[in-house]
Short mmCIF file of N, CA and C in Angstrom, two decimals:
data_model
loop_
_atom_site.label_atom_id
_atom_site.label_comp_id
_atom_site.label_asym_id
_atom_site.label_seq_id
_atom_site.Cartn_x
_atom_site.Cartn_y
_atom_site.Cartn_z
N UNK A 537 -2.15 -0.85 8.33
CA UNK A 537 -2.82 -0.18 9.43
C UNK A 537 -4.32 -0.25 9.21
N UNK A 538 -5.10 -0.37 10.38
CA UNK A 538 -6.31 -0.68 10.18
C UNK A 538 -6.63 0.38 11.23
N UNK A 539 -8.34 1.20 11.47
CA UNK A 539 -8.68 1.53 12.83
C UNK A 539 -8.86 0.78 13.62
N UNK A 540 -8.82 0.92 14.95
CA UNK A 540 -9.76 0.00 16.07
C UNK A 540 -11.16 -0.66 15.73
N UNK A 541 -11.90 0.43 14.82
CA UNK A 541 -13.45 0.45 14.84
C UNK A 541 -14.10 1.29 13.61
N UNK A 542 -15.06 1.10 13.40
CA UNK A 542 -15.94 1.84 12.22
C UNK A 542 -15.85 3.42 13.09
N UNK A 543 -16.01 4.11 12.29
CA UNK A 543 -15.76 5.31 12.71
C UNK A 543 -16.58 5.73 12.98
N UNK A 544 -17.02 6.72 14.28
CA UNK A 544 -17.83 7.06 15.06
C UNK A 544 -19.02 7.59 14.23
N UNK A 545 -18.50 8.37 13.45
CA UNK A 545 -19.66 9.12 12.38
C UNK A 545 -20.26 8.79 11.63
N UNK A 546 -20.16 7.75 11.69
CA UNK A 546 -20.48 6.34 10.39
C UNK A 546 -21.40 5.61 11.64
N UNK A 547 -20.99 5.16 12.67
CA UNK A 547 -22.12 4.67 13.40
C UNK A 547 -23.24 5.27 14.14
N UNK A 548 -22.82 6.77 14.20
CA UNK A 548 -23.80 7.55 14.77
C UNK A 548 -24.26 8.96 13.63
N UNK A 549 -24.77 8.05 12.66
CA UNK A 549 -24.85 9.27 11.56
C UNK A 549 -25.19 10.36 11.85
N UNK A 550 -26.16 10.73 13.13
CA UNK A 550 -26.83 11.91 13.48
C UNK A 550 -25.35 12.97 13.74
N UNK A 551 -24.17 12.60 14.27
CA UNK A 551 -22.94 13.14 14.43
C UNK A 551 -22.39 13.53 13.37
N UNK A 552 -22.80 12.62 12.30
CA UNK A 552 -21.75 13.15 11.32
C UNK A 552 -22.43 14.40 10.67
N UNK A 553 -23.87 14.45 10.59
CA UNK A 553 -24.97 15.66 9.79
C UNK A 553 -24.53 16.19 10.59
N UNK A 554 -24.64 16.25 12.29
CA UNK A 554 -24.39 17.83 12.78
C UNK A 554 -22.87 18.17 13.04
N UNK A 555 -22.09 17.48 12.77
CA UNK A 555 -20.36 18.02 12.41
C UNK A 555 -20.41 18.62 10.82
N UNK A 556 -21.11 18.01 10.20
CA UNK A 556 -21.24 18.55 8.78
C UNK A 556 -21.88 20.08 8.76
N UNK A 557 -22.90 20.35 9.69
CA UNK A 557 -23.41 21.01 9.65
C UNK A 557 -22.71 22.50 10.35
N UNK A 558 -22.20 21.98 11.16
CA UNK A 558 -21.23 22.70 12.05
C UNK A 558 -20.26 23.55 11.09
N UNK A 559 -19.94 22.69 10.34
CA UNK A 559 -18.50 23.06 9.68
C UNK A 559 -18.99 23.90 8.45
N UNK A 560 -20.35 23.56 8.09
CA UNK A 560 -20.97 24.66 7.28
C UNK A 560 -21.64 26.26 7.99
N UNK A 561 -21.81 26.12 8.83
CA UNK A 561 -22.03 27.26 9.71
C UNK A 561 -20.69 28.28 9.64
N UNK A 562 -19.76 27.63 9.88
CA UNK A 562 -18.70 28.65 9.75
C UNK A 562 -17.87 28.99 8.64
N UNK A 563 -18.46 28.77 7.67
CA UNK A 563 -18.53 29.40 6.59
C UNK A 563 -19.00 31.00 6.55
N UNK A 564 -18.43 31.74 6.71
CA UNK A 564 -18.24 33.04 6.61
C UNK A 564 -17.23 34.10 5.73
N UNK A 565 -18.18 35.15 5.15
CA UNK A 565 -17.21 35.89 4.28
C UNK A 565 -16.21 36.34 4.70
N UNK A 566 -16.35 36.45 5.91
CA UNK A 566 -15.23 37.42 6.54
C UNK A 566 -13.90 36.39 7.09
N UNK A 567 -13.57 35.31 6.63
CA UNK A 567 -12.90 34.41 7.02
C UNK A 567 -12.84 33.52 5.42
N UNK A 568 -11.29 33.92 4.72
CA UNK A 568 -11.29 33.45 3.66
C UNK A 568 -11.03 31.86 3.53
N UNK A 569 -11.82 31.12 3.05
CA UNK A 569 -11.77 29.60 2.89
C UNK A 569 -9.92 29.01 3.30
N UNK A 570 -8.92 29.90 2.29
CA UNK A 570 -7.76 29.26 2.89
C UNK A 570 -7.60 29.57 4.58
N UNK A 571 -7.58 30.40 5.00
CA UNK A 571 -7.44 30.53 6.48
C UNK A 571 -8.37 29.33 7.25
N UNK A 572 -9.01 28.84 7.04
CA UNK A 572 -9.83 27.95 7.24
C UNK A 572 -9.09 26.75 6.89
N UNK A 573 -8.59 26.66 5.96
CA UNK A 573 -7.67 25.31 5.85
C UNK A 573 -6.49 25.47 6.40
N UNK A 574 -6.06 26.84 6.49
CA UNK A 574 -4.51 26.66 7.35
C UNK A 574 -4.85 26.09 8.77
N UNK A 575 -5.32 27.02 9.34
CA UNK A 575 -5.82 26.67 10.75
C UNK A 575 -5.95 25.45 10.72
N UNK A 576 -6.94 24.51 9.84
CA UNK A 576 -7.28 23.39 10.57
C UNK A 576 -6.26 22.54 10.43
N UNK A 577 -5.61 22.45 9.65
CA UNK A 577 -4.24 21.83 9.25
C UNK A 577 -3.03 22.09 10.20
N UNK A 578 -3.18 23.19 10.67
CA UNK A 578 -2.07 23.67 11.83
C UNK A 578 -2.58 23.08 12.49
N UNK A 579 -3.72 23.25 13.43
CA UNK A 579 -4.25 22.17 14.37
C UNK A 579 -4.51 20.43 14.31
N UNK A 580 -4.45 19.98 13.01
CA UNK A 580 -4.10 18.61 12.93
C UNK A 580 -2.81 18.23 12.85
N UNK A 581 -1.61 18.90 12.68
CA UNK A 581 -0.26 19.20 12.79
C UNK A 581 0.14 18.78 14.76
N UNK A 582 -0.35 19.91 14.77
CA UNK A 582 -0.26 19.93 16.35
C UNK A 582 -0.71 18.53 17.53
N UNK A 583 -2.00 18.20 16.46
CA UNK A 583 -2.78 16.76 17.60
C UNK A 583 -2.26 15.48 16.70
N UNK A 584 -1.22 15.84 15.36
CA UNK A 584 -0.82 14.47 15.19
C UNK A 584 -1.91 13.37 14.27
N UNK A 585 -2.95 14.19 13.71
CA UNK A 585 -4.01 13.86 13.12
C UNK A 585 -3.42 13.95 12.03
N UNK A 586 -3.14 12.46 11.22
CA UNK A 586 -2.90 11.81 9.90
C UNK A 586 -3.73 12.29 9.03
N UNK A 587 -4.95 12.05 9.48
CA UNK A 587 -5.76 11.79 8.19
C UNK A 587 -6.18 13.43 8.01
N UNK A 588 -6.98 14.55 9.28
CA UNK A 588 -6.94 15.58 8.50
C UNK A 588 -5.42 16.29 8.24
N UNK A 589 -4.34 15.93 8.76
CA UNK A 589 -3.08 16.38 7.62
C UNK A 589 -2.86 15.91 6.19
N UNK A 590 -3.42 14.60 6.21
CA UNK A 590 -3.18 14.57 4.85
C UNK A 590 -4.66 14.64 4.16
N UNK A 591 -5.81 15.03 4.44
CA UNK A 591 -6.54 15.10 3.76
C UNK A 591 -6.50 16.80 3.47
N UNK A 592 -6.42 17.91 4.31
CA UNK A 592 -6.29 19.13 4.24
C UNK A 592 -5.01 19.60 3.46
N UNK A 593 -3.99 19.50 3.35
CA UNK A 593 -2.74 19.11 2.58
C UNK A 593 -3.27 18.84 1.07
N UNK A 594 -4.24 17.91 0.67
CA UNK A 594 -4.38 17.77 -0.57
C UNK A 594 -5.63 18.62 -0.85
N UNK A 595 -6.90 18.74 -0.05
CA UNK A 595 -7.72 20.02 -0.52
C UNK A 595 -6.91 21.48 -0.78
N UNK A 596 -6.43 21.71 0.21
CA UNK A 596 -5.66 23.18 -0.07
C UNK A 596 -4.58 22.53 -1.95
N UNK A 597 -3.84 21.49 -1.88
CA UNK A 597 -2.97 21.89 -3.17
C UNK A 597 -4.14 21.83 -4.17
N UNK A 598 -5.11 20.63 -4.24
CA UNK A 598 -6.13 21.12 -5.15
C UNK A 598 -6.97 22.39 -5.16
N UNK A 599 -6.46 23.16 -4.30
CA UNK A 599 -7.59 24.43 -4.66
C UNK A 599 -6.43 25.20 -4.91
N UNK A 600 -5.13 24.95 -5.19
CA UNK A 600 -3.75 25.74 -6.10
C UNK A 600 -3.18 26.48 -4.63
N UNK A 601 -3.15 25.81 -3.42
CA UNK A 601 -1.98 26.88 -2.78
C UNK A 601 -0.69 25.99 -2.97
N UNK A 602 0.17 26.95 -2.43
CA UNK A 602 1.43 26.31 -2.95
C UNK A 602 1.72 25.53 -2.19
N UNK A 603 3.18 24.81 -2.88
CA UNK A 603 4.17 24.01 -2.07
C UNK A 603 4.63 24.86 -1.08
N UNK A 604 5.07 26.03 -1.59
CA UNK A 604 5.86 27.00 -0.34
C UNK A 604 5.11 26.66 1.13
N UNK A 605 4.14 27.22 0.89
CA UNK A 605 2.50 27.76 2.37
C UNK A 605 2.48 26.54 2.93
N UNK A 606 2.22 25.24 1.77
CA UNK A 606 1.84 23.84 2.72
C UNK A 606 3.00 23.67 3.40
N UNK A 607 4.78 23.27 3.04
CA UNK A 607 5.39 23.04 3.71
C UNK A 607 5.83 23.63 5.06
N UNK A 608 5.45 25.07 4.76
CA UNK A 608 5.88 25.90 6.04
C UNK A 608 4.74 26.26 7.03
N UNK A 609 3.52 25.86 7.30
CA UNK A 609 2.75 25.76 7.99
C UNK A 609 3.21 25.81 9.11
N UNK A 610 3.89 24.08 9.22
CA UNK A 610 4.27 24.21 11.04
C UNK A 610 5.64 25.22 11.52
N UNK A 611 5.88 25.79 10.48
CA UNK A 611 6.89 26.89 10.70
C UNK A 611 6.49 28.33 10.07
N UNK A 612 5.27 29.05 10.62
CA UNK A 612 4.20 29.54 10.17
C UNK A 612 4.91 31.10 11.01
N UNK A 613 5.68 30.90 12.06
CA UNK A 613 6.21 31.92 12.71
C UNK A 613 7.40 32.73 12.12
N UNK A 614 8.38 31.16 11.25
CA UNK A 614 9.66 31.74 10.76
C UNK A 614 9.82 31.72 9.21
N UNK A 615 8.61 31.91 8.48
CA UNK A 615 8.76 32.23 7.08
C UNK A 615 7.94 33.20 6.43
N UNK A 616 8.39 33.74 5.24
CA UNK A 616 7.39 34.74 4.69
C UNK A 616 6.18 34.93 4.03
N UNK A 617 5.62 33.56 4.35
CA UNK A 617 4.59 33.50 3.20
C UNK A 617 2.88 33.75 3.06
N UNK A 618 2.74 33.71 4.77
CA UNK A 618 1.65 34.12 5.45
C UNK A 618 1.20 35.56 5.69
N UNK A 619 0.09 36.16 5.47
CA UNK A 619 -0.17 37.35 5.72
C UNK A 619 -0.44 37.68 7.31
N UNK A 620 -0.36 38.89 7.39
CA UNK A 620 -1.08 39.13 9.15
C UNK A 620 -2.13 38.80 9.71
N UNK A 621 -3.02 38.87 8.58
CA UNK A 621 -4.69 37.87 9.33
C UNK A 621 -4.05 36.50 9.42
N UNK A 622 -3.22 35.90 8.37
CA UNK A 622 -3.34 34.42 8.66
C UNK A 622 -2.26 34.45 9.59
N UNK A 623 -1.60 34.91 9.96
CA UNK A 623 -0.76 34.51 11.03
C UNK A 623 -1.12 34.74 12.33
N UNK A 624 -2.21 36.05 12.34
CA UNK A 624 -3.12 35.73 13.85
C UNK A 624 -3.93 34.50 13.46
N UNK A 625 -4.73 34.06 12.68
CA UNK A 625 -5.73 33.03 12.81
C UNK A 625 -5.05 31.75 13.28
N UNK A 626 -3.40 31.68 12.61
CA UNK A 626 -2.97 30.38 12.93
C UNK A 626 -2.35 30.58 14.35
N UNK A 627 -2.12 32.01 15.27
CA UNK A 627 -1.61 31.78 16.30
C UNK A 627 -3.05 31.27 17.06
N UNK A 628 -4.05 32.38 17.15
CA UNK A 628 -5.30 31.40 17.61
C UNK A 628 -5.63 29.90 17.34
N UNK A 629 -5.35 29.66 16.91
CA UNK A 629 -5.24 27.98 16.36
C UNK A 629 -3.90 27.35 17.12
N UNK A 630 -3.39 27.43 16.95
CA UNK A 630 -2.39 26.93 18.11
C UNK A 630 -2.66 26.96 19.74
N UNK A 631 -3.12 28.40 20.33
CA UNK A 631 -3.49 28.41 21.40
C UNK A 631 -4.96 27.66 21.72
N UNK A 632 -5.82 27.69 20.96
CA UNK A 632 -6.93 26.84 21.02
C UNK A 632 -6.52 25.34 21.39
N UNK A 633 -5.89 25.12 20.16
CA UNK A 633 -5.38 23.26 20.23
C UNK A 633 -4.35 22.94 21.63
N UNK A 634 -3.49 23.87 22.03
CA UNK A 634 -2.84 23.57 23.40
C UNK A 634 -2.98 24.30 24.24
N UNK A 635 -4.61 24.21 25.00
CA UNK A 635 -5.55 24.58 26.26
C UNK A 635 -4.42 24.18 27.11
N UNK A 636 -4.15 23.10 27.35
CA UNK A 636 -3.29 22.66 28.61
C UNK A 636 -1.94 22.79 28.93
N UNK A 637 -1.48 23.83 27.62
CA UNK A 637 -0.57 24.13 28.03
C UNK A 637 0.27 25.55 28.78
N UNK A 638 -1.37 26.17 28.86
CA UNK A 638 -0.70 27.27 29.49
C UNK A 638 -1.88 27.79 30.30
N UNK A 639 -1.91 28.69 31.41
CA UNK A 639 -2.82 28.77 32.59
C UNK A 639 -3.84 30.13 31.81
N UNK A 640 -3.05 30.78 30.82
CA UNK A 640 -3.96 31.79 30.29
C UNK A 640 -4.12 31.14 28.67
N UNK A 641 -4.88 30.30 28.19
CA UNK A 641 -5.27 29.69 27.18
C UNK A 641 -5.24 30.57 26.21
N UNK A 642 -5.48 31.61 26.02
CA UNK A 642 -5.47 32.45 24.75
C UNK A 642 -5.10 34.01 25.69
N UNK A 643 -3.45 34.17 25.17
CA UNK A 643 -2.97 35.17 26.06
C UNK A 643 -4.13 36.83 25.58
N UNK A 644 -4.14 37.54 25.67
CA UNK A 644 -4.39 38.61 25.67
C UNK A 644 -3.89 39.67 24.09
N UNK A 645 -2.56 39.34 24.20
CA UNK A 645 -2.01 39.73 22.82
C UNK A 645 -1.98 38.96 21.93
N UNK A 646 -2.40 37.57 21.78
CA UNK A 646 -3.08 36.87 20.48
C UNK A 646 -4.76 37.20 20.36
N UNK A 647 -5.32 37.39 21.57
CA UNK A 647 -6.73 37.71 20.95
C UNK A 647 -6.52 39.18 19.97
N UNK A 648 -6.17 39.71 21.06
CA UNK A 648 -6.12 41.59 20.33
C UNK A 648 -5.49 41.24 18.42
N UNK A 649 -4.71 40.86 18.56
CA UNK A 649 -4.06 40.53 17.29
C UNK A 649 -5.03 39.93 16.40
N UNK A 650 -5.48 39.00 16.90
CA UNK A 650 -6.98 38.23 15.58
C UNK A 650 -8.09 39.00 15.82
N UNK A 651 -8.49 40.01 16.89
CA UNK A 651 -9.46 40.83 16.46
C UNK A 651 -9.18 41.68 15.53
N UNK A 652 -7.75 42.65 15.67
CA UNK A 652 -7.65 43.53 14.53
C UNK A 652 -7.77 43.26 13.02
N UNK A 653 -8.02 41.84 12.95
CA UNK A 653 -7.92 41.25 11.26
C UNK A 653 -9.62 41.02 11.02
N UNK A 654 -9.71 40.82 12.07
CA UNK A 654 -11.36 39.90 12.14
C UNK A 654 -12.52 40.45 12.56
N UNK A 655 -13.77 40.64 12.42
CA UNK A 655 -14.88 41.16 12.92
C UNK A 655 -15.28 40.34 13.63
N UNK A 656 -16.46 40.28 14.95
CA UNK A 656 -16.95 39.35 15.59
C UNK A 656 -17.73 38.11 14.94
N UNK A 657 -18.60 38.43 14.02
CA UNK A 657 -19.01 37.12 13.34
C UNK A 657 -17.54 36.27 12.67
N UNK A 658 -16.55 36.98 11.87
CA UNK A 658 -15.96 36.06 10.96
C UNK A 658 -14.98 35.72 12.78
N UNK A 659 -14.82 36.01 13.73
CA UNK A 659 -14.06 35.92 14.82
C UNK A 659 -14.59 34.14 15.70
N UNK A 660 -16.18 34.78 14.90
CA UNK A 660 -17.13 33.52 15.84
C UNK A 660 -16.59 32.25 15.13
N UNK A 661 -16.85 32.61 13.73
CA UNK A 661 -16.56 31.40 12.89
C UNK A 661 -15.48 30.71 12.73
N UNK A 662 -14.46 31.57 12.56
CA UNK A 662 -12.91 31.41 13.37
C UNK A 662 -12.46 30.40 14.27
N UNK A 663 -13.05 30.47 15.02
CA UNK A 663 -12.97 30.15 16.68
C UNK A 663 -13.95 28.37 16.69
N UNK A 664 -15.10 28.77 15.71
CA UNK A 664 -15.66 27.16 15.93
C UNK A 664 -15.60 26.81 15.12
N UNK A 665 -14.86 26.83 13.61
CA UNK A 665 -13.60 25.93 13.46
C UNK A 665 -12.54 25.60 13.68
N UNK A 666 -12.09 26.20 14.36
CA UNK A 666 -10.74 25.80 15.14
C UNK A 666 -10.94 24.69 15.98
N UNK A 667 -12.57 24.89 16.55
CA UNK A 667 -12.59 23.96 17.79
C UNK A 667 -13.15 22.33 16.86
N UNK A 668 -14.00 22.81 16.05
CA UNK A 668 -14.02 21.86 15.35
C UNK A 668 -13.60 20.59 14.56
N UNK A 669 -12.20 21.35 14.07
CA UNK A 669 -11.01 20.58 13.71
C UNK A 669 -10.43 19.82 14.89
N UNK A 670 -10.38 20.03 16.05
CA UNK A 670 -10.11 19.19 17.33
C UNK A 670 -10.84 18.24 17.51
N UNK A 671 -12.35 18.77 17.22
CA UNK A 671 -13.24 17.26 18.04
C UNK A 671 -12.22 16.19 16.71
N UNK A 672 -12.41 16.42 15.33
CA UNK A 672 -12.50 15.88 14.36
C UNK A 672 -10.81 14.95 15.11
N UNK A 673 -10.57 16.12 14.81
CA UNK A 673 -8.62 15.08 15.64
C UNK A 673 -9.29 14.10 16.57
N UNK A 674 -9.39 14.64 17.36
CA UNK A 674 -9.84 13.61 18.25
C UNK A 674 -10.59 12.60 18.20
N UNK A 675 -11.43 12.55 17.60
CA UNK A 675 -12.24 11.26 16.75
C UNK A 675 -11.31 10.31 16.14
N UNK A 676 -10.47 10.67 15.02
CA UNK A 676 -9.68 10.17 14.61
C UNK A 676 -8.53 9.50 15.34
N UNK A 677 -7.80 10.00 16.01
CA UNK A 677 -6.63 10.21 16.92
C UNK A 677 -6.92 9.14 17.83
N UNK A 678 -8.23 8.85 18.67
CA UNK A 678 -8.80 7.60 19.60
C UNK A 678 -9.01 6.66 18.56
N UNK A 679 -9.46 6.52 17.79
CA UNK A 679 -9.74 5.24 17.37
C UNK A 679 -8.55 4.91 15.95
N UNK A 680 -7.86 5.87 16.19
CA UNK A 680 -6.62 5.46 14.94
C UNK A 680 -6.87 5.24 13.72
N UNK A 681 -7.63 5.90 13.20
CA UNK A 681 -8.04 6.02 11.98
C UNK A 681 -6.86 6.86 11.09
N UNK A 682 -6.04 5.58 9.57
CA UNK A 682 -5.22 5.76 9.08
C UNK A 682 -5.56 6.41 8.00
N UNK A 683 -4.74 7.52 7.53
CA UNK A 683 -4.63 8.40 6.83
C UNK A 683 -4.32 8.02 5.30
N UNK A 684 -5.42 8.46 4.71
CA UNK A 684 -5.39 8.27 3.01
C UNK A 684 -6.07 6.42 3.16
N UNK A 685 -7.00 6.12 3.99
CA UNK A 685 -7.46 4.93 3.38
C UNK A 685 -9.28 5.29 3.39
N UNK A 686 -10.38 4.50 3.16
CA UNK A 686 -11.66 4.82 3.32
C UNK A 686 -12.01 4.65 4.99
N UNK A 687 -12.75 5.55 5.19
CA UNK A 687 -12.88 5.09 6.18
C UNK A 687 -14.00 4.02 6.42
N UNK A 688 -14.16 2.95 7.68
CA UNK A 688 -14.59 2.05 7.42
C UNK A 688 -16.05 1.81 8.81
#
C-alpha cells in the first residue's frame, strides 16, 4: 500500500505547525491526557482512520494503559473499564464524529453528561480535540495514507 500523494502536511508545512499547535492548545489540566487518547482513537475507530488507530493504540500501550481499555474502546458502552468522565468524553466523541447522523448533533443529555465531569475550559479543550482528530482522519482517510509506514 502506498498513499495517493505526499501528505498534505508535509507539503504545506504551515498546516502541519498550526495542527501541531492546535493539538497543543488543548492540552489542559482539566482533561486527563488518557481521555484525550481515548476520544481520539474512538473517533479514528469510527472514520476508519488506520494510521491514527494504530498510531494512538501504540502511544496509549506505551504510556501503560491496558490491553483491557484498548480492546474495548469501540465497545466503550458495554464494558467496565471506563470511568464516568471517560465515558461522557467518549460519548461526545462519537456524536461529534457522526454530525450527519442525526438532526440534533449532540443530543442534550450527552452534553449535560460531559458538563457534569468537565469545566468549560477543560470542555473547550475537549471539544477541539475531538474536532481535531477528524480533520487529522480526514487528511489521512482522502489521500489513503497507510498505517504504520513513514509518511511520505
Amino acid at each position: 500500500m502506498s498513499a495517493r500523494m505526499a501528505h498534505p502536511v508535509y507539503l504545506l508545512p504551515e498546516v502541519m505547525k498550526s495542527l501541531q499547535a492546535l493539538g497543543k492548545a488543548t492540552e489542559h489540566d482539566g482533561v486527563p491526557s488518557k481521555t484525550h487518547q481515548l476520544v481520539q482513537l474512538r473517533a479514528s475507530q469510527i472514520n476508519g482512520c488506520g494510521v491514527c488507530v494504530d498510531m494512538h493504540s501504540r502511544m496509549m500501550k506505551k504510556e501503560g494503559e491496558t490491553d483491557e481499555r484498548l480492546f474495548a474502546v469501540a465497545a466503550w458502552r458495554d464494558t467496565p473499564y471506563f470511568t464516568d468522565a471517560e465515558r461522557a468524553a467518549l460519548d461526545l466523541a462519537e456524536c461529534m464524529t457522526r454530525f450527519s447522523d442525526r438532526a440534533d448533533q449532540v443530543p442534550d443529555e450527552v452534553w449535560h453528561e460531559v458538563a457534569k465531569h468537565y469545566d468549560e475550559p477543560a470542555l473547550a479543550a475537549l471539544i477541539t480535540s475531538i474536532a481535531l482528530i477528524n480533520v487529522w482522519n480526514r487528511l489521512n482517510g482522502t489521500i489513503r495514507q497507510p498505517a504504520g509506514q513513514t509518511w511520505n
